[in-house]
Coordinates of C-alpha atoms in Angstrom, one line a residue:
M1 CA 0.1 -0.1 0.0
K2 CA 1.1 3.3 -0.9
K3 CA 1.2 6.0 1.9
E4 CA 2.8 9.4 2.4
A5 CA 6.0 9.0 4.5
M6 CA 6.6 10.8 7.7
L7 CA 9.9 12.6 8.6
Y8 CA 11.0 14.1 5.1
Q9 CA 11.5 17.6 3.7
K10 CA 10.7 18.6 0.0
K11 CA 13.4 20.1 -1.7
E12 CA 14.1 22.0 -5.0
N13 CA 13.5 20.4 -8.4
G14 CA 11.1 17.8 -6.9
A15 CA 13.8 16.1 -4.7
V16 CA 13.1 15.2 -1.1
H17 CA 15.3 14.7 1.9
C18 CA 14.3 11.7 4.1
K19 CA 15.0 12.2 7.8
L20 CA 13.9 8.8 9.1
C21 CA 17.2 7.0 9.3
A22 CA 20.9 8.0 9.7
H23 CA 21.5 7.6 6.0
F24 CA 19.6 10.9 5.5
C25 CA 18.9 10.1 1.8
K26 CA 18.5 12.9 -0.7
I27 CA 16.2 11.0 -3.1
E28 CA 15.5 12.5 -6.7
D29 CA 11.8 12.3 -8.3
T30 CA 11.1 8.7 -9.2
E31 CA 14.1 7.3 -7.2
K32 CA 14.0 5.4 -4.0
G33 CA 16.1 5.4 -0.6
I34 CA 18.9 3.1 0.3
C35 CA 16.1 1.1 2.3
G36 CA 14.5 0.5 -1.2
V37 CA 11.0 1.0 0.2
R38 CA 10.6 4.9 0.2
Y39 CA 10.0 6.3 -3.1
N40 CA 9.9 9.8 -4.3
L41 CA 7.0 10.3 -6.7
G42 CA 6.5 13.9 -7.9
G43 CA 8.2 15.4 -4.9
T44 CA 6.2 13.5 -2.4
L45 CA 7.8 10.7 -0.4
Y46 CA 5.8 7.6 -0.1
T47 CA 6.5 4.5 2.0
M48 CA 5.6 1.3 0.0
T49 CA 5.5 -1.1 3.2
Y50 CA 2.2 0.2 4.9
G51 CA -0.3 -2.5 5.7
K52 CA 1.7 -5.2 4.3
T53 CA 3.3 -7.9 6.3
I54 CA 6.2 -10.2 5.1
A55 CA 6.1 -12.2 8.5
R56 CA 3.7 -12.8 11.4
H57 CA 4.4 -15.0 14.4
I58 CA 3.8 -15.4 17.9
D59 CA 7.1 -15.8 19.9
P60 CA 8.2 -16.0 23.3
I61 CA 9.7 -12.5 24.3
E62 CA 13.0 -14.3 25.1
K63 CA 13.3 -14.8 21.2
K64 CA 13.6 -11.2 20.8
P65 CA 16.0 -11.4 22.9
L66 CA 14.6 -9.6 25.8
Y67 CA 15.2 -11.4 29.2
H68 CA 14.2 -8.6 31.5
F69 CA 11.2 -7.4 30.0
L70 CA 7.8 -9.5 30.9
P71 CA 9.8 -12.8 31.1
G72 CA 7.5 -15.8 30.2
S73 CA 5.0 -13.8 28.2
R74 CA 4.2 -14.1 24.6
S75 CA 4.9 -11.3 21.9
Y76 CA 3.0 -10.8 18.6
S77 CA 5.9 -10.5 16.1
M78 CA 5.5 -9.0 12.7
A79 CA 7.6 -7.4 9.9
A80 CA 7.4 -5.8 6.5
A81 CA 10.0 -6.2 3.6
G82 CA 13.3 -4.6 3.5
C83 CA 16.2 -3.1 5.3
N84 CA 18.4 -0.1 5.5
F85 CA 21.5 -2.2 6.2
R86 CA 23.1 -4.7 3.8
C87 CA 24.8 -7.2 6.2
D88 CA 26.7 -9.8 4.7
F89 CA 25.8 -12.3 7.5
C90 CA 21.9 -11.4 7.7
Q91 CA 20.0 -14.4 9.0
N92 CA 16.7 -13.0 7.6
W93 CA 18.1 -12.0 4.3
E94 CA 15.3 -13.6 2.3
I95 CA 12.9 -10.8 3.5
S96 CA 15.2 -8.1 4.6
Q97 CA 17.1 -7.6 1.3
I98 CA 14.2 -7.7 -1.0
K99 CA 14.3 -5.0 -3.5
G100 CA 10.9 -3.7 -4.6
N101 CA 9.4 -1.9 -7.6
L102 CA 6.7 0.6 -7.6
E103 CA 4.5 -1.8 -9.3
P104 CA 3.3 -4.3 -8.4
G105 CA 5.2 -3.4 -5.0
L106 CA 6.9 -5.3 -2.3
P107 CA 5.7 -8.8 -1.4
G108 CA 3.6 -9.3 1.6
H109 CA 0.1 -10.0 3.1
P110 CA -2.3 -7.2 3.4
F111 CA -2.9 -6.6 7.1
T112 CA -4.1 -3.5 8.7
P113 CA -2.8 -2.2 12.1
E114 CA -6.1 -2.7 13.5
E115 CA -5.9 -6.5 12.5
I116 CA -2.5 -6.9 14.2
V117 CA -3.6 -5.4 17.4
D118 CA -6.8 -7.6 17.4
E119 CA -4.9 -10.7 16.6
A120 CA -2.5 -9.8 19.5
M121 CA -5.3 -9.6 22.0
V122 CA -7.1 -12.6 20.8
N123 CA -3.8 -14.6 21.4
R124 CA -3.2 -13.0 24.8
C125 CA 0.2 -11.5 23.7
E126 CA 1.3 -8.8 26.3
S127 CA 3.4 -7.0 23.7
I128 CA 4.0 -6.5 19.9
S129 CA 7.3 -6.7 18.5
Y130 CA 8.5 -5.1 15.5
T131 CA 11.2 -7.3 14.4
Y132 CA 12.8 -9.8 11.8
T133 CA 13.6 -6.9 9.4
E134 CA 14.4 -3.4 10.4
P135 CA 11.3 -1.7 11.9
T136 CA 12.6 2.0 11.2
I137 CA 11.9 1.3 7.5
F138 CA 8.3 0.3 8.0
F139 CA 8.0 3.4 10.5
E140 CA 4.5 4.6 9.7
Y141 CA 3.0 1.0 9.9
A142 CA 4.8 0.4 13.2
Y143 CA 3.8 3.9 14.5
D144 CA 0.2 3.5 13.6
T145 CA 0.1 0.0 15.1
A146 CA 2.0 0.9 18.3
K147 CA -0.6 3.8 18.9
L148 CA -3.5 1.5 18.7
A149 CA -1.6 -1.3 20.9
K150 CA -0.8 1.4 23.6
K151 CA -4.6 2.2 23.8
A152 CA -5.2 -1.5 24.1
G153 CA -2.9 -2.1 26.9
I154 CA -0.4 -3.8 24.9
K155 CA 3.2 -2.9 25.2
N156 CA 5.5 -2.3 22.0
V157 CA 8.9 -3.6 21.3
F158 CA 11.4 -2.6 18.7
V159 CA 14.2 -5.1 17.5
T160 CA 16.4 -2.7 15.6
N161 CA 19.7 -2.1 14.1
G162 CA 19.5 1.4 15.9
Y163 CA 20.0 3.5 12.8
M164 CA 17.0 5.8 13.4
T165 CA 17.3 9.5 13.4
R166 CA 16.8 11.4 16.8
D167 CA 13.5 12.8 15.3
A168 CA 12.1 9.2 14.3
L169 CA 13.1 7.9 17.9
D170 CA 11.4 11.1 19.6
T171 CA 8.4 10.5 17.4
I172 CA 7.8 7.1 18.2
A173 CA 9.1 6.9 21.9
P174 CA 5.9 7.5 23.6
Y175 CA 4.4 4.3 22.4
I176 CA 7.8 2.1 22.5
D177 CA 8.2 0.4 25.9
A178 CA 11.4 -1.8 25.0
A179 CA 14.0 -2.3 22.4
N180 CA 16.7 -4.7 21.7
V181 CA 19.6 -3.0 19.7
D182 CA 21.9 -4.7 17.5
L183 CA 25.5 -3.2 18.4
K184 CA 27.3 -5.2 15.6
A185 CA 30.9 -4.0 16.3
W186 CA 32.9 -1.0 17.8
Q187 CA 34.9 -0.2 14.6
D188 CA 33.4 1.9 12.1
D189 CA 35.2 0.0 9.3
Y190 CA 33.3 -3.1 10.2
Y191 CA 29.9 -1.3 9.7
K192 CA 31.1 0.3 6.4
G193 CA 32.5 -2.9 5.1
H194 CA 29.8 -5.3 6.2
C195 CA 26.5 -3.3 6.7
Q196 CA 27.2 -0.1 4.5
A197 CA 26.6 2.0 7.4
R198 CA 28.2 3.7 10.5
V199 CA 28.6 3.1 14.0
K200 CA 28.1 6.4 15.6
P201 CA 24.2 6.6 15.0
V202 CA 23.8 3.4 16.6
L203 CA 25.7 4.5 19.7
Q204 CA 23.7 7.7 19.8
T205 CA 20.4 5.8 19.7
I206 CA 21.2 3.6 22.5
R207 CA 22.2 6.4 24.5
H208 CA 19.0 8.3 23.5
M209 CA 16.7 5.3 24.2
K210 CA 18.0 5.0 27.8
E211 CA 17.5 8.8 28.3
L212 CA 13.8 8.3 27.1
N213 CA 13.4 5.5 29.8
I214 CA 12.7 2.8 27.0
W215 CA 14.1 -0.5 28.4
V216 CA 17.1 -1.2 26.4
E217 CA 18.8 -4.5 25.9
V218 CA 21.9 -4.9 23.4
T219 CA 22.9 -7.7 21.1
T220 CA 26.1 -8.3 19.7
L221 CA 26.8 -11.0 17.1
V222 CA 30.4 -12.2 17.2
L223 CA 31.9 -13.0 14.0
P224 CA 35.4 -14.7 13.9
Q225 CA 38.1 -12.8 12.8
E226 CA 35.8 -9.8 12.2
N227 CA 34.7 -8.3 15.6
D228 CA 36.0 -10.8 18.0
S229 CA 39.2 -9.3 19.4
R230 CA 39.5 -8.7 23.2
E231 CA 40.0 -4.9 22.4
D232 CA 36.8 -4.7 20.3
L233 CA 34.8 -6.6 22.9
E234 CA 36.1 -4.6 25.7
A235 CA 35.3 -1.4 24.0
I236 CA 31.7 -2.5 23.3
A237 CA 31.3 -3.7 27.1
G238 CA 32.7 -0.5 28.3
F239 CA 30.4 1.5 26.3
I240 CA 27.3 -0.2 27.3
S241 CA 28.4 -0.2 30.9
E242 CA 29.0 3.5 30.8
V243 CA 25.3 4.1 29.4
G244 CA 24.0 1.8 32.1
N245 CA 25.5 -1.2 33.8
D246 CA 21.9 -2.6 34.1
I247 CA 21.6 -3.0 30.3
P248 CA 21.6 -6.6 29.4
W249 CA 24.2 -7.6 26.9
H250 CA 23.3 -10.6 24.7
I251 CA 26.5 -12.1 23.0
S252 CA 25.3 -14.1 20.2
R253 CA 27.2 -17.0 18.3
F254 CA 27.5 -16.7 14.6
H255 CA 26.2 -19.4 12.2
P256 CA 27.2 -19.3 8.6
D257 CA 24.6 -17.8 6.4
Y258 CA 23.9 -15.5 3.4
R259 CA 27.3 -14.3 2.0
F260 CA 29.3 -15.6 4.9
T261 CA 28.8 -19.4 4.4
N262 CA 32.4 -20.0 4.2
R263 CA 33.1 -18.8 7.8
P264 CA 33.0 -21.2 10.7
P265 CA 30.7 -20.8 13.6
T266 CA 32.1 -18.7 16.6
P267 CA 34.0 -20.8 18.9
V268 CA 32.3 -21.1 22.3
E269 CA 35.6 -20.1 24.0
T270 CA 35.2 -16.6 22.4
L271 CA 31.9 -16.2 23.7
R272 CA 32.7 -17.2 27.2
M273 CA 35.7 -14.6 26.9
A274 CA 33.3 -11.9 25.7
R275 CA 31.1 -12.8 28.8
E276 CA 34.0 -12.3 31.2
I277 CA 34.7 -9.0 29.5
G278 CA 31.3 -7.8 30.1
K279 CA 31.4 -9.0 33.8
N280 CA 34.7 -7.1 34.3
A281 CA 33.3 -3.9 32.7
G282 CA 30.7 -4.0 35.3
L283 CA 27.7 -5.0 33.4
R284 CA 25.3 -6.9 36.0
Y285 CA 23.7 -9.0 33.2
V286 CA 25.4 -10.8 30.5
Y287 CA 24.0 -13.7 28.4
L288 CA 25.2 -16.0 25.7
G289 CA 23.0 -16.6 22.6
N290 CA 22.6 -19.2 20.0
V291 CA 24.5 -21.6 22.2
A292 CA 23.4 -24.1 24.7
G293 CA 24.1 -23.1 28.3
D294 CA 23.1 -21.4 31.4
S295 CA 20.7 -18.5 30.4
N296 CA 19.3 -17.8 33.9
T297 CA 19.2 -14.4 35.5
Y298 CA 21.0 -14.1 38.6
C299 CA 20.7 -11.7 41.6
P300 CA 23.7 -9.4 41.4
Q301 CA 23.7 -9.3 45.1
C302 CA 23.1 -12.9 46.5
A303 CA 23.7 -14.6 43.3
K304 CA 20.5 -16.7 43.4
P305 CA 18.6 -17.4 40.2
V306 CA 15.7 -15.0 39.9
V307 CA 14.6 -16.0 36.5
Q308 CA 15.2 -19.6 35.3
R309 CA 15.3 -20.5 31.5
P310 CA 15.9 -24.0 31.2
V311 CA 15.3 -24.1 27.5
G312 CA 15.9 -20.3 26.8
I313 CA 12.2 -19.4 27.9
A314 CA 11.4 -18.4 31.5
G315 CA 10.1 -20.8 33.8
E316 CA 10.5 -20.2 37.6
I317 CA 10.6 -16.5 38.5
N318 CA 11.5 -15.3 41.8
I319 CA 11.1 -11.6 41.4
H320 CA 8.5 -9.6 43.5
N321 CA 7.9 -5.9 42.7
G322 CA 11.3 -5.6 40.9
K323 CA 13.3 -7.2 43.9
C324 CA 14.8 -10.5 44.5
T325 CA 12.5 -12.7 46.6
S326 CA 15.6 -14.1 48.5
C327 CA 17.5 -11.0 49.6
G328 CA 15.4 -7.9 48.1
G329 CA 18.0 -6.7 46.0
E330 CA 16.8 -4.8 42.9
I331 CA 16.6 -6.6 39.5
E332 CA 16.4 -4.0 36.9
G333 CA 13.7 -4.7 34.1
V334 CA 10.0 -4.6 33.4
W335 CA 8.4 -7.3 35.3
A336 CA 5.0 -8.5 35.4

């Protein structure tokens, strides 16, 4: 569905300046932005993703991954096609790297914001997650859905690469309750070489989300020989800790996919090193992803398990009013 976009400025000679993401595309008439889903038609910028889902599922909230946000709950998860990154290692590349034309448009199933909220309510989902691809580029669709969800008492979650502008984040922030942000690496060359983006806007987004009191968790996919050096991991952990040592850091194991099929999976020893680096940096909650092992949440004061996840999904929860039931220590997060 074609719908006029938000967050853009009309320029001379029919061009437009998109202010949705940190690419800040200047788009000439009949052209599209880097995301491939925002078109300039006659000096008006349109989004081509509105009301059309490429994926819809009901997931455990832990799959986002969010470990400190309504553990054990279900999240209605949806996406539209496309992305503003070009990650060589994307695990959802079949839907994120789609390039659409004006006619017949991007693939997907027509589904209105009202229908999404209704389905979430029918399935007793406590949140709606905008995920699988990059929610920033289907901003208008997510924005309208999030507003309706908020009115219905359903929380909203962004699973994002963090490349939105400050204006975009400020616009949708009143309706977003939590976010998991990919901090893919510390080095700008990594972002430029593998994602065709830059790291600074991502760091700014994480900081500003924290300032806006959005519950934030951070994920880093560790690629062998790319972002797995001790120096890089220490820099990431130090940044997260400086923004807030209560921010959970999910260190995720790489599996070969898309254009990186000739790379081995991340050694488990590297993930364990990263976890120790995170703890040494003062992070209170560090988790390993895409690998079997302990994914429980432990009280930072008494070290007893407060959320047990025997299969990666929350089981027994020993938190009451945000505090450990054993010692009364505060456990940061959003709890039922």
